[in-house]
């Protein structure tokens, strides 16, 4: 996040120059920068949530149902207003990839935290720089950028770094991947360059209210299990599979019933309760995986270079 502070001085994406500047900073200065970013994020997130609860966009101050062509705004993508595909360039010319993605992620997480955003690295193809799908109510948005897109298609009219965007409403086509080749803004390219070239020390995200399933599965399993609560599959973030192996004596059905009843009463996962109640009696192993109800990452057919 520090890159945003020094953006004007480093607009040519010289990530080594930034690393030298970062290495020259004192720990106190770095902490001060990080604290500034944290405070700014909290301020923005608070303003967003207040507006969202009233169906008002915190960026333009207008209701989600309004559209003004002379003031393009990200809330158009929620399709609560009369937004049409032909209006999309007005949005991406004004707002960069990072701004668009952050707003949609924030909205998605107001409906269902983490599990409305499938940004799992294990599901992203090696040739992709960006590939994830966001779900909000009846809408799904997908961002896609291959390595060829990122470098630009040489000897063509789209020889500039760009990404692709898909939007589906009730599963029906609205914006297709091949409708637009969306240029990255300079700030986006700088952050992406840092992430790829200086990933060992630079980390960029969309803030605490913009995180998706990749961050959810990166949590320490023991900590995650301790803070989980039972819910319906459609609302779940995780799926738990637990294997219980008795050490010496068979485990009584009465004890299993007690674990199940406590889980239903307290809302805690049976896996967590079993690990405590069966300590010394059985080995309890739990595998935590993403819920099956998270959106699939929409795939894009890429044209091969000739």
XYZ file of C-alpha atoms in Angstrom, residues 33-217:
185
model
C 3.076 5.177 6.492
C 1.334 1.911 7.263
C -0.685 3.558 10.017
C -1.703 6.340 7.647
C -2.903 3.784 5.098
C -4.809 1.879 7.774
C -6.561 5.009 9.011
C -7.463 6.058 5.477
C -8.893 2.618 4.753
C -10.996 2.664 7.924
C -12.304 6.116 6.990
C -13.199 5.036 3.440
C -14.760 1.751 4.585
C -16.871 3.519 7.205
C -18.182 6.037 4.667
C -18.894 3.220 2.206
C -20.872 1.151 4.738
C -23.005 4.100 5.866
C -23.885 4.877 2.261
C -24.452 1.236 1.326
C -26.967 0.712 4.125
C -28.998 3.593 2.686
C -28.542 2.523 -0.962
C -26.465 5.635 -1.524
C -23.065 5.689 -3.233
C -20.372 7.092 -0.980
C -18.360 8.247 -4.006
C -20.893 10.510 -5.705
C -23.417 10.873 -2.880
C -26.321 9.829 -5.102
C -28.767 6.900 -4.719
C -27.771 3.655 -6.441
C -30.835 4.021 -8.671
C -29.590 7.240 -10.268
C -27.324 7.669 -13.299
C -25.767 10.873 -14.593
C -23.787 10.561 -17.834
C -21.699 13.646 -17.058
C -20.568 12.108 -13.759
C -19.671 8.421 -14.337
C -19.676 6.397 -11.126
C -18.871 2.870 -9.998
C -22.330 2.290 -8.536
C -23.643 1.987 -12.104
C -22.200 -1.531 -12.153
C -24.711 -2.588 -9.489
C -27.318 -2.169 -12.239
C -29.821 -0.530 -9.907
C -30.005 2.295 -12.472
C -30.451 2.273 -16.270
C -26.810 1.456 -16.941
C -26.135 0.004 -20.399
C -23.129 -1.793 -21.828
C -22.276 1.160 -24.051
C -21.825 3.275 -20.896
C -19.051 1.060 -19.535
C -16.166 2.997 -21.183
C -17.266 6.086 -19.252
C -16.553 4.150 -16.063
C -13.188 2.608 -16.885
C -11.863 5.810 -18.449
C -12.443 7.566 -15.131
C -11.697 4.733 -12.706
C -8.761 2.336 -12.797
C -8.897 -1.412 -12.342
C -8.030 -1.154 -8.646
C -10.863 1.291 -7.954
C -13.442 -0.762 -9.862
C -12.383 -4.059 -8.275
C -12.301 -2.625 -4.753
C -15.804 -1.154 -5.001
C -17.333 -4.382 -6.311
C -15.506 -6.457 -3.689
C -16.724 -4.179 -0.914
C -20.307 -4.507 -2.137
C -20.063 -8.301 -2.429
C -18.783 -8.639 1.124
C -21.757 -6.712 2.505
C -23.948 -9.592 1.332
C -21.710 -12.522 2.233
C -18.204 -12.096 3.602
C -15.300 -13.738 1.734
C -17.315 -16.431 -0.022
C -18.818 -14.084 -2.616
C -15.327 -13.559 -4.046
C -13.537 -16.507 -5.634
C -9.957 -15.322 -5.993
C -8.356 -18.631 -5.036
C -4.804 -18.831 -6.349
C -5.078 -22.591 -6.835
C -7.875 -22.023 -9.335
C -5.998 -19.351 -11.291
C -4.167 -20.616 -14.388
C -0.402 -20.021 -14.531
C -0.795 -17.816 -17.599
C -3.086 -15.422 -15.705
C -2.052 -12.227 -13.982
C -5.609 -11.584 -12.769
C -8.488 -14.063 -12.678
C -11.379 -14.000 -10.222
C -15.161 -13.758 -10.020
C -17.278 -11.653 -7.676
C -20.938 -12.314 -6.879
C -23.404 -9.733 -5.558
C -27.114 -10.513 -5.362
C -28.059 -11.599 -8.919
C -24.908 -10.229 -10.583
C -21.488 -11.761 -11.225
C -18.437 -9.794 -12.358
C -15.189 -11.379 -13.541
C -11.806 -9.721 -14.017
C -9.362 -11.477 -16.330
C -5.867 -10.593 -17.527
C -3.423 -13.022 -19.134
C 0.312 -12.417 -19.371
C -0.215 -11.566 -23.055
C -2.854 -9.001 -22.115
C -0.546 -7.493 -19.516
C 2.316 -6.997 -21.961
C -0.012 -5.942 -24.783
C -0.602 -7.745 -28.053
C 2.341 -6.778 -30.245
C 1.762 -5.633 -33.817
C -1.940 -5.054 -33.174
C -4.115 -2.091 -32.237
C -4.251 -3.403 -28.660
C -0.505 -3.352 -27.996
C -1.066 -1.753 -24.586
C -1.449 -3.423 -21.157
C -5.121 -4.206 -20.627
C -7.585 -6.510 -18.899
C -10.960 -8.031 -19.720
C -14.225 -7.793 -17.824
C -17.383 -9.874 -17.845
C -20.731 -9.063 -16.249
C -23.640 -11.466 -15.930
C -27.123 -10.618 -14.608
C -29.282 -13.583 -13.567
C -26.794 -15.710 -15.488
C -27.474 -13.836 -18.730
C -24.924 -11.962 -20.839
C -24.569 -8.238 -20.226
C -20.876 -7.456 -20.802
C -18.700 -10.113 -22.439
C -14.954 -10.557 -22.112
C -14.331 -9.697 -25.751
C -16.466 -6.545 -25.749
C -13.694 -4.335 -24.363
C -9.897 -4.279 -24.033
C -9.697 -2.121 -20.921
C -6.445 -0.164 -20.482
C -4.813 -0.266 -17.083
C -4.321 3.149 -15.521
C -0.732 4.071 -14.631
C -1.373 3.583 -10.932
C -2.664 0.061 -11.587
C 0.431 -0.820 -13.624
C 2.691 0.461 -10.897
C 1.010 -1.604 -8.181
C 0.907 -4.700 -10.406
C 4.577 -4.256 -11.310
C 5.532 -4.060 -7.664
C 3.433 -7.099 -6.799
C 5.062 -9.179 -9.520
C 8.641 -7.919 -9.318
C 8.915 -7.229 -5.586
C 6.471 -9.794 -4.247
C 8.905 -10.990 -1.593
C 8.381 -7.809 0.416
C 5.543 -5.852 -1.222
C 1.950 -6.914 -0.576
C -1.160 -5.285 -1.999
C -4.773 -6.050 -1.129
C -8.228 -4.484 -1.216
C -8.514 -3.817 2.494
C -10.249 -5.778 5.219
C -13.702 -5.416 3.639
C -12.437 -6.339 0.177
C -10.820 -9.693 0.942
C -11.949 -12.896 -0.750
C -11.590 -16.653 -0.418
C -7.814 -16.618 -0.927
C -7.403 -14.680 2.287
C -10.032 -16.836 4.001
C -8.111 -20.056 3.305
